[in-house]
XYZ file of C-alpha atoms in Angstrom:
652
model
C 0.000 0.000 0.000
C 1.376 3.443 -0.906
C 0.348 6.994 -0.119
C 0.154 9.877 -2.551
C 3.837 10.645 -2.119
C 4.925 7.261 -3.409
C 6.259 6.254 0.032
C 4.938 3.218 1.867
C 2.067 4.124 4.139
C 2.976 4.393 7.774
C 3.060 7.981 8.953
C 0.791 6.757 11.713
C 2.386 4.255 14.059
C 0.065 1.452 13.012
C -1.167 1.242 9.428
C -4.145 -0.851 8.343
C -1.991 -3.903 7.648
C -0.371 -3.738 11.070
C -3.725 -3.803 12.829
C -4.413 -7.338 11.566
C -2.507 -9.286 14.195
C -2.944 -12.798 15.423
C -4.258 -13.607 18.858
C -2.318 -13.350 22.065
C -0.823 -16.803 21.629
C 2.064 -15.328 19.642
C 0.866 -16.833 16.374
C 2.319 -14.000 14.285
C 5.853 -14.389 15.581
C 6.950 -16.597 12.666
C 4.782 -15.035 9.989
C 7.591 -13.567 7.930
C 10.598 -15.347 9.343
C 13.399 -16.073 6.920
C 15.596 -19.142 7.496
C 19.342 -18.781 7.754
C 21.049 -18.369 4.397
C 23.849 -20.826 5.106
C 23.651 -24.279 3.557
C 25.902 -25.922 6.108
C 25.987 -25.570 9.875
C 29.281 -24.078 11.055
C 31.763 -26.494 12.513
C 31.802 -24.472 15.757
C 28.025 -24.655 16.259
C 27.338 -22.805 19.524
C 25.361 -24.244 22.404
C 22.991 -21.279 22.046
C 22.140 -22.285 18.478
C 21.437 -25.816 19.722
C 19.181 -24.361 22.448
C 17.306 -22.425 19.758
C 16.724 -25.619 17.793
C 15.370 -27.364 20.908
C 13.019 -24.463 21.616
C 11.762 -24.541 18.040
C 11.121 -28.287 18.404
C 9.485 -27.687 21.808
C 11.335 -30.765 23.109
C 14.357 -31.116 25.434
C 16.036 -33.516 22.974
C 16.488 -33.531 19.197
C 17.893 -35.677 16.442
C 20.484 -34.466 13.971
C 17.810 -34.259 11.236
C 15.593 -32.082 13.463
C 18.482 -29.757 14.261
C 19.378 -29.597 10.576
C 15.813 -28.596 9.654
C 15.676 -25.866 12.291
C 19.086 -24.442 11.364
C 18.601 -24.709 7.615
C 21.499 -27.085 6.956
C 22.134 -30.694 5.930
C 21.767 -33.635 8.260
C 25.422 -34.577 7.805
C 26.625 -31.087 8.648
C 24.383 -30.955 11.713
C 25.623 -34.380 12.879
C 29.254 -33.237 12.613
C 28.548 -29.984 14.448
C 26.672 -31.778 17.227
C 29.571 -34.224 17.522
C 31.856 -31.249 18.144
C 29.543 -30.059 20.938
C 29.653 -33.546 22.450
C 33.465 -33.509 22.316
C 33.494 -30.116 24.099
C 31.265 -31.466 26.856
C 28.318 -29.123 26.175
C 25.995 -31.799 24.777
C 25.348 -35.476 25.489
C 24.054 -38.099 23.041
C 21.872 -41.110 23.596
C 22.030 -44.144 21.277
C 18.768 -46.094 21.376
C 18.585 -49.398 19.533
C 16.282 -49.189 16.482
C 15.773 -45.457 17.110
C 17.695 -42.375 15.839
C 20.453 -40.926 17.989
C 19.166 -38.005 20.089
C 21.175 -35.082 21.496
C 20.438 -33.088 24.642
C 22.239 -30.359 26.639
C 24.419 -31.513 29.500
C 23.410 -28.424 31.528
C 19.611 -28.536 31.703
C 19.553 -25.418 33.891
C 21.091 -23.346 31.102
C 18.263 -24.365 28.789
C 15.640 -23.427 31.401
C 17.132 -20.053 32.359
C 18.566 -18.741 29.088
C 17.427 -15.616 27.323
C 14.354 -15.967 25.100
C 13.316 -13.448 22.461
C 9.810 -13.595 20.986
C 8.962 -11.247 18.108
C 5.542 -9.993 16.980
C 6.604 -8.339 13.714
C 3.205 -6.981 12.657
C 2.855 -5.206 15.994
C 6.567 -4.315 15.961
C 6.838 -5.671 19.480
C 9.651 -7.701 21.031
C 9.244 -9.665 24.254
C 12.478 -10.697 25.966
C 12.599 -13.115 28.883
C 15.770 -12.983 31.014
C 17.554 -10.633 28.606
C 21.308 -10.305 28.667
C 22.859 -6.899 29.175
C 23.977 -6.940 25.537
C 20.412 -7.491 24.317
C 18.985 -4.702 26.469
C 21.657 -2.259 25.379
C 21.177 -3.147 21.704
C 17.381 -2.832 21.875
C 17.657 0.559 23.582
C 19.232 1.896 20.375
C 16.134 1.422 18.224
C 13.186 0.394 20.445
C 11.143 1.829 23.286
C 10.788 -0.088 26.561
C 7.048 -0.353 27.185
C 6.804 -2.543 30.263
C 8.577 -5.025 32.503
C 7.306 -7.933 34.591
C 8.715 -10.075 37.370
C 10.314 -9.172 40.674
C 13.093 -11.672 41.352
C 16.600 -11.102 39.972
C 17.102 -12.887 36.661
C 13.393 -13.454 36.013
C 12.319 -10.083 34.657
C 10.673 -9.933 31.255
C 10.815 -6.902 28.976
C 8.359 -5.654 26.356
C 9.789 -3.382 23.645
C 8.016 -1.612 20.809
C 9.744 -0.125 17.746
C 8.187 3.252 16.941
C 8.757 5.666 14.083
C 10.680 8.107 16.251
C 12.924 5.298 17.530
C 14.013 4.480 13.973
C 14.447 8.140 13.053
C 16.657 8.796 16.080
C 18.619 5.513 15.946
C 22.395 6.193 16.160
C 23.426 4.497 12.904
C 24.972 5.780 9.701
C 22.607 3.960 7.362
C 19.652 1.581 7.209
C 21.890 -1.467 6.710
C 23.663 -0.811 10.033
C 20.330 -0.396 11.802
C 18.917 -3.601 10.315
C 22.154 -5.352 11.267
C 21.655 -4.311 14.885
C 18.067 -5.547 14.717
C 19.167 -8.930 13.404
C 21.845 -9.217 16.092
C 19.242 -9.622 18.846
C 16.323 -11.318 17.089
C 16.189 -15.104 16.763
C 15.723 -14.954 12.987
C 15.035 -12.496 10.159
C 11.614 -10.866 9.731
C 11.104 -9.408 6.265
C 7.947 -7.450 7.146
C 9.602 -5.777 10.129
C 12.841 -5.056 8.300
C 10.933 -3.525 5.370
C 9.048 -1.226 7.744
C 12.292 -0.180 9.470
C 13.916 0.595 6.128
C 10.861 2.599 5.043
C 10.952 4.675 8.221
C 14.672 5.268 7.795
C 14.017 6.465 4.243
C 11.320 8.838 5.516
C 13.925 10.483 7.719
C 15.916 11.436 4.609
C 13.244 12.804 2.251
C 13.386 16.518 3.176
C 16.376 18.712 3.834
C 17.134 22.356 4.508
C 20.145 23.950 2.884
C 21.577 27.431 2.321
C 21.286 28.826 -1.212
C 24.317 30.478 -2.807
C 22.516 33.814 -2.345
C 22.235 33.236 1.412
C 18.599 32.306 1.935
C 17.233 29.003 3.284
C 15.762 26.397 0.924
C 13.540 23.411 1.698
C 14.259 20.557 -0.706
C 12.014 17.494 -1.159
C 13.093 14.190 -2.673
C 10.234 14.337 -5.203
C 7.604 16.645 -6.623
C 4.877 14.579 -4.943
C 6.468 15.076 -1.530
C 6.603 18.826 -2.003
C 3.020 19.003 -3.227
C 1.319 16.408 -1.064
C 3.263 16.749 2.188
C 5.022 20.105 2.474
C 2.248 22.215 0.882
C -0.426 20.508 2.983
C 1.346 20.773 6.347
C 3.026 24.179 6.064
C 1.245 27.533 6.208
C 1.623 30.255 3.599
C 3.899 32.326 5.849
C 6.319 29.404 6.327
C 7.407 29.345 2.675
C 8.091 32.586 0.836
C 7.948 31.264 -2.740
C 8.540 28.128 -4.836
C 11.917 27.828 -6.533
C 11.290 24.614 -8.469
C 8.976 21.607 -8.313
C 11.019 20.206 -5.426
C 12.370 23.359 -3.749
C 10.915 26.316 -1.870
C 12.306 29.472 -0.268
C 11.807 29.239 3.514
C 10.941 32.143 5.775
C 14.028 32.142 8.007
C 11.966 32.939 11.109
C 9.897 29.797 10.504
C 12.709 27.230 10.277
C 11.880 25.635 13.654
C 8.156 25.508 12.808
C 8.851 23.918 9.402
C 11.007 21.218 10.986
C 8.434 20.429 13.646
C 5.465 20.392 11.233
C 7.154 17.965 8.852
C 8.310 15.808 11.769
C 4.707 15.553 12.944
C 3.725 14.597 9.388
C 6.148 11.677 9.555
C 9.116 13.219 7.738
C 12.055 14.406 9.871
C 14.065 17.111 8.110
C 17.817 16.920 7.542
C 19.371 20.282 8.381
C 22.295 21.032 6.045
C 22.242 24.831 6.331
C 25.407 26.908 6.613
C 25.129 27.987 10.234
C 26.649 31.099 11.740
C 30.006 30.749 13.496
C 29.957 34.056 15.399
C 32.894 36.246 16.271
C 36.007 34.162 17.017
C 36.934 33.367 20.617
C 40.335 32.159 21.807
C 39.853 28.776 23.472
C 41.691 25.447 23.271
C 41.000 22.184 25.065
C 43.614 21.148 27.654
C 42.118 17.743 28.536
C 42.627 14.654 26.383
C 39.344 13.248 25.122
C 38.403 9.602 25.369
C 37.832 7.905 22.019
C 34.037 7.987 22.325
C 34.082 11.673 23.306
C 36.136 12.479 20.212
C 33.597 10.519 18.151
C 30.796 12.640 19.633
C 32.624 15.857 18.707
C 33.420 14.628 15.182
C 29.787 13.653 14.600
C 28.596 17.030 15.861
C 30.968 18.960 13.587
C 29.684 16.919 10.659
C 26.004 17.475 11.526
C 26.368 21.000 13.051
C 23.714 20.107 15.626
C 22.882 17.279 18.010
C 22.397 16.095 21.573
C 25.173 14.310 23.468
C 23.370 11.463 25.253
C 25.287 9.541 27.921
C 25.090 8.661 31.613
C 26.298 11.061 34.300
C 30.054 10.668 34.613
C 30.575 10.003 30.901
C 32.130 13.419 30.300
C 29.437 15.240 28.338
C 30.577 18.616 29.686
C 34.207 18.034 28.660
C 33.018 16.917 25.210
C 30.932 20.105 25.026
C 33.977 22.241 25.892
C 35.900 20.454 23.121
C 33.024 21.304 20.774
C 33.133 24.974 21.813
C 36.859 25.035 21.017
C 36.314 23.263 17.675
C 33.545 25.637 16.540
C 35.702 28.537 17.699
C 32.922 31.122 17.873
C 31.239 33.037 20.665
C 29.071 30.678 22.692
C 25.893 30.910 24.767
C 25.478 28.130 27.350
C 21.979 27.696 28.807
C 21.532 25.897 32.139
C 18.572 25.335 34.505
C 20.152 26.740 37.713
C 22.716 29.144 39.146
C 24.619 26.214 40.659
C 25.117 24.744 37.209
C 26.176 28.119 35.834
C 28.919 28.391 38.461
C 29.930 24.776 37.851
C 30.200 25.375 34.096
C 32.553 28.317 34.705
C 34.807 26.111 36.846
C 34.788 23.343 34.203
C 35.698 25.793 31.436
C 38.648 27.114 33.426
C 39.805 23.604 34.367
C 39.614 22.020 30.912
C 40.420 24.870 28.504
C 42.636 27.883 27.915
C 39.741 30.348 27.871
C 40.534 33.742 29.406
C 38.515 34.124 32.652
C 37.628 37.639 31.478
C 35.879 36.109 28.447
C 33.401 34.148 30.613
C 30.196 35.908 31.619
C 27.461 34.753 34.007
C 23.914 35.926 33.378
C 21.378 34.961 36.040
C 19.612 36.362 39.096
C 22.901 37.076 40.862
C 24.952 38.682 38.089
C 24.399 39.803 34.508
C 27.462 39.784 32.266
C 27.412 39.122 28.504
C 30.836 37.998 27.336
C 32.239 35.925 24.414
C 31.324 32.799 26.406
C 28.152 33.529 28.370
C 26.470 31.109 30.779
C 22.818 31.972 31.424
C 19.831 30.292 33.044
C 16.928 29.257 30.827
C 14.505 31.369 32.824
C 16.471 34.621 32.469
C 17.342 34.044 28.808
C 13.682 33.469 27.949
C 12.447 36.764 29.423
C 11.569 39.521 26.968
C 13.520 42.207 28.817
C 16.738 40.169 28.594
C 16.211 38.540 25.219
C 17.444 41.478 23.157
C 20.863 41.285 24.814
C 21.316 37.714 23.595
C 19.849 38.338 20.153
C 22.268 41.221 19.580
C 25.327 38.960 19.854
C 26.449 36.822 16.909
C 26.630 33.518 18.736
C 28.308 30.704 16.832
C 27.116 27.980 19.203
C 24.195 27.570 21.602
C 24.701 24.836 24.198
C 21.565 23.537 25.974
C 22.597 21.750 29.180
C 19.929 19.400 30.591
C 18.377 19.694 27.124
C 14.920 18.459 28.127
C 14.238 21.981 29.414
C 13.667 23.221 25.879
C 10.357 21.315 25.909
C 8.959 23.297 28.828
C 6.809 26.253 27.667
C 8.621 28.781 29.885
C 11.932 27.876 28.236
C 10.812 27.185 24.670
C 11.723 30.610 23.308
C 15.427 29.817 23.664
C 14.989 27.112 21.025
C 14.161 29.667 18.318
C 17.853 30.346 17.762
C 17.904 28.089 14.704
C 20.634 29.855 12.757
C 23.379 28.755 15.174
C 25.221 25.533 15.834
C 23.048 23.847 18.484
C 24.378 21.372 21.044
C 22.293 19.658 23.700
C 23.470 17.640 26.708
C 21.274 15.126 28.469
C 21.541 11.769 30.177
C 17.883 10.973 29.518
C 16.166 13.311 27.024
C 12.689 12.144 27.996
C 9.785 14.152 29.354
C 6.557 12.887 30.788
C 4.646 14.561 27.948
C 6.447 12.354 25.446
C 7.903 15.427 23.736
C 11.450 14.175 23.255
C 10.839 14.816 19.548
C 10.956 18.550 20.329
C 14.519 18.134 21.521
C 15.532 16.436 18.306
C 13.671 18.826 15.992
C 14.627 22.068 17.756
C 18.201 21.145 18.707
C 19.276 18.040 16.783
C 19.402 14.259 16.795
C 21.034 12.113 19.483
C 24.789 11.618 19.477
C 26.452 9.246 21.900
C 27.370 5.751 22.921
C 24.740 3.702 24.663
C 25.106 3.516 28.434
C 25.955 -0.171 28.421
C 28.949 0.352 26.128
C 30.427 2.811 28.639
C 29.752 0.437 31.534
C 31.408 -2.463 29.711
C 34.436 -0.353 28.732
C 34.927 0.749 32.339
C 34.513 4.466 31.588
C 31.512 4.725 33.892
C 30.713 2.491 36.854
C 27.370 0.788 36.420
C 25.231 1.514 39.496
C 23.650 -1.235 41.545
C 19.978 -0.253 41.824
C 17.623 -1.809 44.344
C 13.985 -0.958 45.014
C 13.221 -1.679 48.679
C 9.528 -2.024 49.560
C 9.132 -0.688 53.104
C 6.123 -1.833 55.184
C 3.936 0.341 57.382
C 5.123 0.059 60.981
C 3.064 2.950 62.322
C -0.656 2.193 62.592
C -1.574 5.888 62.752
C 0.315 6.643 59.518
C -1.240 3.622 57.786
C -4.735 4.738 58.886
C -4.022 8.258 57.643
C -3.014 6.815 54.257
C -6.215 4.748 54.035
C -8.354 7.829 54.779
C -6.525 10.143 52.365
C -6.872 10.469 48.598
C -5.133 12.086 45.654
C -2.019 14.107 46.358
C -2.465 13.839 50.110
C -2.331 10.031 49.913
C 0.860 10.259 47.866
C 2.407 12.556 50.486
C 1.503 10.223 53.376
C 3.063 7.245 51.572
C 6.187 9.294 50.833
C 6.564 10.241 54.512
C 6.091 6.709 55.877
C 7.965 6.908 59.248
C 9.444 3.435 58.654
C 11.620 4.947 55.929
C 13.727 6.781 58.543
C 14.525 3.478 60.231
C 15.412 1.980 56.851
C 17.629 4.966 56.069
C 19.535 4.491 59.308
C 20.018 0.818 58.452
C 21.329 1.538 54.932
C 23.670 4.325 56.025
C 25.046 2.128 58.804
C 25.569 -0.741 56.355
C 27.538 1.641 54.094
C 29.089 3.908 56.695
C 32.258 4.279 54.620
C 30.404 5.865 51.675
C 29.400 9.455 50.946
C 25.614 9.459 50.681
C 22.896 11.600 49.109
C 19.320 11.242 50.382
C 16.676 12.580 47.973
C 13.287 13.817 49.202
C 10.220 15.414 47.652
C 8.599 17.323 50.535
C 10.151 19.991 52.751
C 8.656 18.583 55.966
C 9.956 15.124 55.113
C 13.392 16.528 54.306
C 13.577 18.384 57.587
C 12.432 15.304 59.541
C 15.063 13.088 57.878
C 17.775 15.705 58.321
C 16.980 15.949 62.042
C 16.931 12.161 62.434
C 20.265 11.742 60.615
C 21.854 14.934 61.969
C 22.621 15.968 58.392
C 22.122 19.222 56.432
C 19.053 19.608 54.193
C 19.377 21.521 50.912
C 16.169 22.707 49.266
C 15.033 25.518 47.008
C 14.713 27.686 50.128
C 18.401 27.280 50.992
C 20.292 30.489 50.083
C 22.610 30.119 47.123
C 25.807 30.811 49.095
C 24.825 28.242 51.740
C 24.101 25.606 49.080
C 27.486 26.235 47.467
C 29.273 25.859 50.798
C 27.495 22.602 51.677
C 28.222 21.133 48.243
C 31.876 22.175 48.659
C 32.089 20.428 52.038
C 30.481 17.290 50.615
C 33.105 17.226 47.848
C 35.941 17.643 50.383
C 38.038 14.508 50.772
C 41.187 13.322 52.494
C 42.882 13.820 55.821
C 43.030 17.611 55.489
C 39.242 17.853 55.241
C 38.793 15.543 58.236
C 41.320 17.416 60.350
C 39.571 20.684 59.601
C 36.206 19.154 60.448
C 35.149 20.430 57.072
C 33.804 17.354 55.284
C 30.240 16.051 55.100
C 29.346 12.395 54.639
C 25.562 12.737 54.241
C 23.453 15.351 52.455
C 19.658 15.430 52.309
C 18.581 17.182 49.102
C 15.345 18.092 47.367
C 14.969 18.516 43.599
C 17.869 20.993 43.511
C 20.153 17.943 43.471
C 18.439 16.253 40.537
C 20.133 17.947 37.615
C 23.743 18.294 36.729
C 25.269 19.181 40.093
C 28.708 17.583 40.047
C 29.236 15.551 43.219
C 31.868 13.094 41.986
C 32.464 11.457 45.357
C 28.817 10.484 45.968
C 28.984 6.707 46.369
C 25.465 6.053 47.653
C 22.099 7.529 46.681
C 18.885 6.818 48.571
C 15.593 8.025 47.091
C 13.445 8.380 50.214
C 10.528 10.134 48.516
C 9.630 11.774 45.233
C 8.471 8.685 43.364
C 5.667 10.583 41.672
C 8.249 12.376 39.536
C 9.294 11.638 35.994
C 11.362 8.779 34.622
C 14.035 11.348 33.839
C 14.168 12.355 37.509
C 14.673 8.742 38.542
C 17.554 8.383 36.104
C 19.140 11.629 37.260
C 19.029 10.615 40.899
C 20.523 7.228 40.125
C 23.066 9.020 37.986
C 24.418 11.060 40.864
C 26.518 8.021 41.837
C 27.797 7.227 38.326
C 31.458 8.018 37.783
C 34.566 6.435 36.272
C 35.756 4.410 39.282
C 34.510 2.851 42.494
C 31.223 1.278 43.482
C 27.895 2.955 42.882
C 24.791 2.108 44.905
C 21.233 3.372 44.542
C 18.387 2.429 46.887
C 14.808 3.458 46.156
C 12.437 3.315 49.138
C 8.775 2.696 48.277
C 5.962 2.142 50.754
C 4.607 -1.355 50.249
C 0.982 -1.539 49.121
C 0.907 2.096 47.982
C 1.100 3.829 44.607
C 4.817 4.279 45.277
C 5.379 0.675 44.170
C 4.192 1.487 40.649
C 6.005 4.835 40.592
C 9.292 3.194 41.629
C 9.014 0.558 38.923
C 8.182 3.194 36.316
C 11.149 5.381 37.245
C 13.603 2.510 37.339
C 12.264 0.970 34.117
C 13.983 3.694 32.145
C 17.300 2.731 33.741
C 16.609 -0.858 32.743
C 16.217 0.294 29.158
C 19.662 1.873 29.376
C 21.272 -1.402 30.401
C 21.241 -0.896 34.196
C 20.246 -3.909 36.272
C 17.482 -3.252 38.812
C 16.587 -5.653 41.628
C 13.703 -5.550 44.108
C 13.559 -6.472 47.810
C 10.741 -6.693 50.346
C 11.872 -5.268 53.698
C 10.826 -7.432 56.645
C 7.913 -6.333 58.806
């Protein structure tokens, strides 16, 4: 089926064909499977391939002819390969008189507990039972984690769905590489699914913006039909000034962001190949050596001229951004969500580059300086009375730290700066409104290694995450919860008094670690701080006091101890969620705040991620309350990124 543009139908997530699925028994999983192309089984047939043949036979034993049929090879080749497995000790054989020889795995437990992948190609869904870390990391590159089931370690099942936007944003150079990644985790080939993926990839390369020799912006379509049936129908008259040819149109420069978003919503992401401004030159060189993956990020950005560095906290996104500033070489505006981050950015610039301190300006509620490299808060930069100061400077690069803030209405005006190089930084560019597409259309596509690759390479320590379900131990609090509703019920569950006892237990069990305790409510934060004899930092804490407490928490070594200057425990509200660099935090405990977003859960877990040492995250959820679901939802996003999450019921 084709639409008027000549492209395969599918601008909606599910076309008419995809709605005709088999019943819930998984009957469509083999509908378009393609057998292996090889005529002979490899001599080093793996035990996993043998397990796959047994699963296909739905028997714990198989003959050589059955294995040959399932693997698409000859009986002789299968017999030889199985003999090699027998010689290695992975498989046993049983010779029965007057019956064929049967083969079975020596380790039955491996067959029962191994990863299983079931594919529903027409629904574009993938169910994985006991997935390996490799499989989860691979799937996170092109699929969306929908749900998880199971509570015991090693038994969790995962449901993934491949959406249009997942294919469009997949970090691959071409459709063949993407399909190769898909095949690497699926049990066999699925022509219908692969064709859909290729079609969606093609859709992401049908429109582009470029700069005409005379300096104006042109929208180019891959065909006359696309220009007439897609662009003309989805763009208003004031978006395009005039047609240039059957496939090109002169774009109103003020409408570039709107054009990109409108075509994205129509199912056609736009490639942005415009000649962007570089701004007045600024003297800055990087003084820190980049890791290989950081250099790859920078190279990809310079090629694309826009993008979002996506990686876990501790992966060095800020250093990569400073390298990008030096490579672009033009005046730069850095937008951040808080004054603390603005101050931190200034310190990072001075530590990792040769920039002149006099060339760095801070523009927020405390000070207002516009310099060649200016660091401003989103809120200030978006105000009308300050906007003209930023518009008057010829910025060569706009850097959006914690890039998800561009999706919030109060900050959205900063995303109109479409004529500049645009760089975003985010560990988890996801918002609860599902508007991650705004990040990619207004700033640029994702750039970065998947989290799991950084864990495996040892660049970032993978955190150990545990959800601990805490019972009610106070009858009055439990009765108050039962009588409450709505937000009040959520608050009572968050402030379950038993959580303080659990906090004391966890901190005592890890008394050698620097710990952050996250809370949602001021009263709860104050109560925990009093119980633990620890400082509480909230939005009401004066800026200078926050800075001093963060400095003391960072203090390490004998000198800090002798001076009585160091802090081992900090209780923090949402001010600790985003970007604050606390590299020596070894333990994070989320005591409340489970009604927040998935991004918030990832950020809090991320406060313990760094290149070396252990990293522990405990999430406390009141058993039998809505916090159970909230905790699982927040941690599910970490699971998608390759982080293992376990769950524990705390004893009554």
